[in-house]
Short mmCIF file of C-alpha atoms and ligand atoms in Angstrom, two decimals:
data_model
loop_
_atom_site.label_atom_id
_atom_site.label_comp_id
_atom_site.label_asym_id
_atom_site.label_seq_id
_atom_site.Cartn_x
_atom_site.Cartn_y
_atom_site.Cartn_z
CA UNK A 1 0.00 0.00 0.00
CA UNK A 2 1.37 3.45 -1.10
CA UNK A 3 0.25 6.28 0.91
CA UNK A 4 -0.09 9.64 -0.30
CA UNK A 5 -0.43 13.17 1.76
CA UNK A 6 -1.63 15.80 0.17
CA UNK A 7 -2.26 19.09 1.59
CA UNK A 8 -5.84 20.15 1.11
CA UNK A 9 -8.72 18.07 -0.61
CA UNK A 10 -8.15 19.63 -4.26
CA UNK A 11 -4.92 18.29 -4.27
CA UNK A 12 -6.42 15.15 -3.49
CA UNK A 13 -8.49 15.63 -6.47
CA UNK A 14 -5.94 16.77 -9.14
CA UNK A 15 -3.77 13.53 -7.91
CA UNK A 16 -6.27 11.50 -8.54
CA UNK A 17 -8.04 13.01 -11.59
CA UNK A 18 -4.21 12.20 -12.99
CA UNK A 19 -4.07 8.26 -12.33
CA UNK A 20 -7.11 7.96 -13.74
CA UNK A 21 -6.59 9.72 -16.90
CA UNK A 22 -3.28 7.90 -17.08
CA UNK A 23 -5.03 4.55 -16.89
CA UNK A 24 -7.15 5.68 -19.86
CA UNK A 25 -4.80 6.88 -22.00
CA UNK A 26 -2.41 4.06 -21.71
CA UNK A 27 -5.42 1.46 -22.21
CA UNK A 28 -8.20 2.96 -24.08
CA UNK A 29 -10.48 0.40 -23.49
CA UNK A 30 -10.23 0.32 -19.84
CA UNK A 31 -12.66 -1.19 -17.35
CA UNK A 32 -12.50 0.89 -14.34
CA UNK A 33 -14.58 0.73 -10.73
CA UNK A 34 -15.99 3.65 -9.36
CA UNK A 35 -17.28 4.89 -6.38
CA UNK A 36 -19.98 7.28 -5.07
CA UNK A 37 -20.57 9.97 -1.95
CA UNK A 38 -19.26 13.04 -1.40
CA UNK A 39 -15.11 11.81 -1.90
CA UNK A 40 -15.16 11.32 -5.53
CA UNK A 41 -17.00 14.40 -6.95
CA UNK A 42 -14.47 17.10 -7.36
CA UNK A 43 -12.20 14.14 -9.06
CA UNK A 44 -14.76 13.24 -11.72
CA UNK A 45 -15.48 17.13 -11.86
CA UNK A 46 -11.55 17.19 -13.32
CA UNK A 47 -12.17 14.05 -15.55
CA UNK A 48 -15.01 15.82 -17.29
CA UNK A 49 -13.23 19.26 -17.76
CA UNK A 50 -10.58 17.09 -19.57
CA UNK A 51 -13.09 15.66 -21.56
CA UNK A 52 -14.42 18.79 -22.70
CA UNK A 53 -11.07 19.86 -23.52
CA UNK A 54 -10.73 17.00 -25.62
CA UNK A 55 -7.80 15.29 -23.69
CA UNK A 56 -9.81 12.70 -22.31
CA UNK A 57 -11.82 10.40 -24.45
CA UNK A 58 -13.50 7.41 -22.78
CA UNK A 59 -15.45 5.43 -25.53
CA UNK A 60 -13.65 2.45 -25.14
CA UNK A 61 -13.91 2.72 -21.31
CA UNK A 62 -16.84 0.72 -19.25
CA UNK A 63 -17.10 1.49 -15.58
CA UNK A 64 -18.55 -0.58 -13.15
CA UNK A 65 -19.79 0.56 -9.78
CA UNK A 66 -19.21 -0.38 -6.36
CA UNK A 67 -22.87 -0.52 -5.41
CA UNK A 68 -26.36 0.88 -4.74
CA UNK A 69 -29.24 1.50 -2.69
CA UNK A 70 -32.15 -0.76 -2.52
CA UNK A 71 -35.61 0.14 -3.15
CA UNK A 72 -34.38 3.51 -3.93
CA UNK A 73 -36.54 4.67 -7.04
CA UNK A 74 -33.59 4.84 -10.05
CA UNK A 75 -34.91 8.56 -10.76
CA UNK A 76 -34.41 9.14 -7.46
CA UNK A 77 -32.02 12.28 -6.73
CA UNK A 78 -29.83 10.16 -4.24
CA UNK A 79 -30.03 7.07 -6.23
CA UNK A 80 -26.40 5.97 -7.05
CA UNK A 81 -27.19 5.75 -10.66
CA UNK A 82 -28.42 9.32 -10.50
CA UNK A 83 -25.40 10.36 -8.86
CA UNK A 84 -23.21 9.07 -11.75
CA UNK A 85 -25.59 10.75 -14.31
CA UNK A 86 -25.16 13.84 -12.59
CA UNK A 87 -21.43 13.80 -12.05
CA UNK A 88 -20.12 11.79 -14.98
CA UNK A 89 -22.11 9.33 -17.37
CA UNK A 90 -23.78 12.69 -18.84
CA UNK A 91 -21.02 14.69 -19.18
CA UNK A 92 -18.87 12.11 -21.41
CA UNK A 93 -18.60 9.51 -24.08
CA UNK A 94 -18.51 6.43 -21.88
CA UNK A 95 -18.88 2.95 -24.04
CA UNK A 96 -20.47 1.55 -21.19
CA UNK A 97 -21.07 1.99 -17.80
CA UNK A 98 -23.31 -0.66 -15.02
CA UNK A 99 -23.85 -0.41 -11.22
CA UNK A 100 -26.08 -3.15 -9.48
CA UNK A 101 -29.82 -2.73 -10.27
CA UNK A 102 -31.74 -2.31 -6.43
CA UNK A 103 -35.10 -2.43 -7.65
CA UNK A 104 -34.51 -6.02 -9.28
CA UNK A 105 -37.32 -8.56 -8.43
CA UNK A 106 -34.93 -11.29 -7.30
CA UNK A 107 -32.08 -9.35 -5.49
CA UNK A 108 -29.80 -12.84 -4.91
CA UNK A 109 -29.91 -13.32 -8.58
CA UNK A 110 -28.83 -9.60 -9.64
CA UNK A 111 -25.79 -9.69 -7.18
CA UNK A 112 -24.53 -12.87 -8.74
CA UNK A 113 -25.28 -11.09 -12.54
CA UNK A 114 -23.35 -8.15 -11.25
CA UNK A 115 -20.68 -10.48 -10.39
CA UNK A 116 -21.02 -12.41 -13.52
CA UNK A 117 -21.16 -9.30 -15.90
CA UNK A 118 -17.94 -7.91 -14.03
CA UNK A 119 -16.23 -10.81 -14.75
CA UNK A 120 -17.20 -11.33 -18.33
CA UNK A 121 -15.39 -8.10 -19.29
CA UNK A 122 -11.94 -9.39 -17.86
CA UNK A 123 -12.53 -7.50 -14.73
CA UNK A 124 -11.62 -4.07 -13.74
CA UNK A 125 -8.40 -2.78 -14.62
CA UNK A 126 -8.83 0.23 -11.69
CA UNK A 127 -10.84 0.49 -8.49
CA UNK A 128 -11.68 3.72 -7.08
CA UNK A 129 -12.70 3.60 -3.79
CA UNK A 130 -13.94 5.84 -0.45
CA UNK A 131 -13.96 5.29 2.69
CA UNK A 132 -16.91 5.33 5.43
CA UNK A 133 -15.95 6.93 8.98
CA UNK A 134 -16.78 3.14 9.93
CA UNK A 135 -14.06 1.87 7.50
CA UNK A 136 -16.47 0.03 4.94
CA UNK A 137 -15.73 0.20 1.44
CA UNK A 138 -18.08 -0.07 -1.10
CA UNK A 139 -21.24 -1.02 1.69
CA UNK A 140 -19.00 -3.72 2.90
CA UNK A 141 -20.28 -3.18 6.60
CA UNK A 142 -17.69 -3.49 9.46
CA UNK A 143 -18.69 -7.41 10.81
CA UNK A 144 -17.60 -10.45 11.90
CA UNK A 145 -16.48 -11.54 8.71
CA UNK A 146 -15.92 -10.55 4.91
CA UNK A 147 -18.23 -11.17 2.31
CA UNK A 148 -16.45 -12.60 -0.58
CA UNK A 149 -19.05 -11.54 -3.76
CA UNK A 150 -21.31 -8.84 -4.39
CA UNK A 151 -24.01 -9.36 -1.85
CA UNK A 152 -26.92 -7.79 -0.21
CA UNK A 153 -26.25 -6.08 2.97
CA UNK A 154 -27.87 -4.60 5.88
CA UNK A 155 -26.64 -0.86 6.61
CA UNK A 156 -25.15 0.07 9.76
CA UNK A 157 -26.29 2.68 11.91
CA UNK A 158 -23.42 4.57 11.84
CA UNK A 159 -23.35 4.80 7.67
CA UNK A 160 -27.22 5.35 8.03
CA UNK A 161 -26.48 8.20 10.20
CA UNK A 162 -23.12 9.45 7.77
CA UNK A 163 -25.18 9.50 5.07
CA UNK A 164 -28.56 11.23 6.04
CA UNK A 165 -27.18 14.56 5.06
CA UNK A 166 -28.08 13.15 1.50
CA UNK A 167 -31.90 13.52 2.36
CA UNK A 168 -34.48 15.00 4.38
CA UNK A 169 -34.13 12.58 7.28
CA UNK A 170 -31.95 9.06 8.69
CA UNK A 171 -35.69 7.81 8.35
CA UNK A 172 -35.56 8.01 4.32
CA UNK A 173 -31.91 6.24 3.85
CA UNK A 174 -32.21 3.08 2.58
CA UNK A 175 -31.49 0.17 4.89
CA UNK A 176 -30.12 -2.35 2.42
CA UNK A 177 -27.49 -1.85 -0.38
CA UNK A 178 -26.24 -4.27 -2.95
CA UNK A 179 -22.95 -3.97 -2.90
CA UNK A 180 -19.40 -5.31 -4.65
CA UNK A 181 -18.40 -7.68 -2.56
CA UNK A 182 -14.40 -7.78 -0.60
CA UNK A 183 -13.70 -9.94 -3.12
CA UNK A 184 -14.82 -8.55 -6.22
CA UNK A 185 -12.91 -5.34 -5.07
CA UNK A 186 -9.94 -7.30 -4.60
CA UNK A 187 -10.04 -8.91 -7.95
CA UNK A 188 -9.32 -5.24 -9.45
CA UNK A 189 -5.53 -4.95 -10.90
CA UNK A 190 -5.13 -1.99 -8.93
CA UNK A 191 -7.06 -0.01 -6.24
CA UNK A 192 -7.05 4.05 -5.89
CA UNK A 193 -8.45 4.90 -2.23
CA UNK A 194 -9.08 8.54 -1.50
CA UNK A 195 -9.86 10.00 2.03
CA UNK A 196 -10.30 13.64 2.88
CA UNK A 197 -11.38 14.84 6.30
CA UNK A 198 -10.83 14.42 9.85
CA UNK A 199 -14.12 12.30 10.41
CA UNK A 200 -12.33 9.07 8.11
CA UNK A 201 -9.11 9.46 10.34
CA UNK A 202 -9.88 6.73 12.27
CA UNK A 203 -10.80 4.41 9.84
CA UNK A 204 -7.45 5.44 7.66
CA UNK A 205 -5.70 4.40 10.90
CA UNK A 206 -6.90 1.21 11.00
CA UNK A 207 -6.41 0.58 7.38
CA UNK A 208 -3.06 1.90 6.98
CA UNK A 209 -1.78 0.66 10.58
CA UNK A 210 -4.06 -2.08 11.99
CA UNK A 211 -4.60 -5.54 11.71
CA UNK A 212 -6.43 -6.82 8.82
CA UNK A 213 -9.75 -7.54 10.50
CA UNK A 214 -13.35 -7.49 9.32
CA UNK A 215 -13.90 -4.25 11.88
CA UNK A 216 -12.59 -2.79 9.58
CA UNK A 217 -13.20 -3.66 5.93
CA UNK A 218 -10.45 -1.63 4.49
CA UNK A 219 -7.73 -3.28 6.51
CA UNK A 220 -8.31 -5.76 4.18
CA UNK A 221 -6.14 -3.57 1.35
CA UNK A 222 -3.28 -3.92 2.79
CA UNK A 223 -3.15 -7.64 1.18
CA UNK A 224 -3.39 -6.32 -2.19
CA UNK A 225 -0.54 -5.54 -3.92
CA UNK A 226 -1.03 -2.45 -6.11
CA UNK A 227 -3.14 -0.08 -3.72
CA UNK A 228 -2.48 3.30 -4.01
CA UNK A 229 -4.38 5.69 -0.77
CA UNK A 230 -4.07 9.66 -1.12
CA UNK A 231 -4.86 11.24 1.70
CA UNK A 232 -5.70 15.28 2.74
CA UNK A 233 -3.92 16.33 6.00
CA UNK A 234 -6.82 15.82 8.15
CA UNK A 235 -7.27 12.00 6.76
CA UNK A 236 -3.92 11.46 7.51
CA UNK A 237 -3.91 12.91 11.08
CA UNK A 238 -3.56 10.00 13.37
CA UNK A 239 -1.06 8.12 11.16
C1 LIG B 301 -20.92 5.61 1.01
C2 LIG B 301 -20.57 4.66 -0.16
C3 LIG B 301 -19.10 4.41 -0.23
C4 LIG B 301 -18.36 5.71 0.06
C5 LIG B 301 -18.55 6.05 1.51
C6 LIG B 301 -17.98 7.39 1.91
O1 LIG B 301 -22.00 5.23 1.76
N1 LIG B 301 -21.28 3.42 -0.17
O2 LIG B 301 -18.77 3.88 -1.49
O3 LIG B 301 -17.00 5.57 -0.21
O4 LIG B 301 -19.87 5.88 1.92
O5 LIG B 301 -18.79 8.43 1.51
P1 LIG B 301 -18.32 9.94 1.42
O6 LIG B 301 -17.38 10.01 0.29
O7 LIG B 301 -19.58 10.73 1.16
O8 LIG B 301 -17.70 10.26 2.72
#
């Protein structure tokens, strides 16, 4: 695990924005992982000024993503698939681009065609990943043990709590997600982490410092070999 510091959050941003763009423009037809919530936006923000600019093209580039809420109307504002719309699939010329659907019928049989479809494409080249102030990446919820494949899980309270700032009340968040599973995250080439504030600097501890243990989801990076974290100040606090 490689651990970058940055200074403030845009740097952060502009370091990441960069690896990505690198991975696209070295493979065209990259299949890359991506991630929602607040971390990512001003990153993809960069990746579509590029586009615009023409530096960036992504029609050869599919993007899978880590997960999404269940029961959550797809129009939703907060739905994960909005969220993309919103901050990238609109904005450029992806070839194609799939996150779990969490209004399917038969929600065991969607997270193994998730799985299947991820697979099927020769898997994802780059993984871009939060982190909850719990340590769960993806919605792979601190536990007693890891869940291998993408699965259906159970919120915690504490990432029902983090994320109620998205709507009107902790009453309206989803309590289920489908998400990538520990292993499906794993099976990426290589895994970009980003972390900004002093609310994940727990969690960053644990990952960077800690035992690998289940607690802690993310600890589980550290048995990867190609994971690269960047950090702002306050992220990187307690390390
Ligand atoms: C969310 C998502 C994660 C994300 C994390 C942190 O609930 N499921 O993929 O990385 O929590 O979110 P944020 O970036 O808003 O702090």
């Amino acid at each position: 695990m490689i651990v970058h510091v940055f200074g403030d959050a845009s740097q952060v941003a502009k370091a990441a924005a960069s690896i990505l763009s690198a991975q696209i423009l070295r493979k065209p037809d990259s299949v890359l992982g991506l991630a929602t919530g607040a971390t990512p936006v001003a990153t993809y923000e960069r990746l579509v000024k590029l586009h615009k600019k023409g530096i960036l093209d992504f029609s050869g580039v599919t993007t899978f993503n880590l997960d999404e809420y269940v029961g959550l109307p797809s129009d939703h504002q907060e739905s994960y698939i909005s969220f993309m719309k919103r901050h990238l699939f609109d904005q450029v010329n992806l070839k194609a681009s799939y996150l779990p659907d969490g209004n399917a019928k038969d929600l065991a049989a969607e997270c193994q065609r998730y799985e299947e479809l991820i697979t099927s494409t020769g898997g994802i080249d780059l993984q871009l990943l939060g982190i909850g102030s719990n340590g769960h990446i993806g919605f792979n919820e601190p536990g007693d043990n890891f869940v291998f494949g993408t699965n259906l899980t159970d919120l915690t309270q504490s990432t029902i709590e983090a994320n109620k700032r998205f709507f009107d009340s902790a009453d309206q968040v989803p309590r289920q997600a489908i998400s990538m599973g520990i292993g499906t995250i794993l099976s990426a080439q290589e895994i970009l982490l980003l972390a900004m504030g002093k609310n994940k600097a727990e969690a960053v501890l644990g990952m960077v410092r800690g035992d690998i243990t289940p607690k802690n989801p993310s600890s589980i990076l550290k048995g990867h070999p190609r994971v690269t974290v960047l950090l702002d100040e306050d992220a990187a606090s307690l390390l």
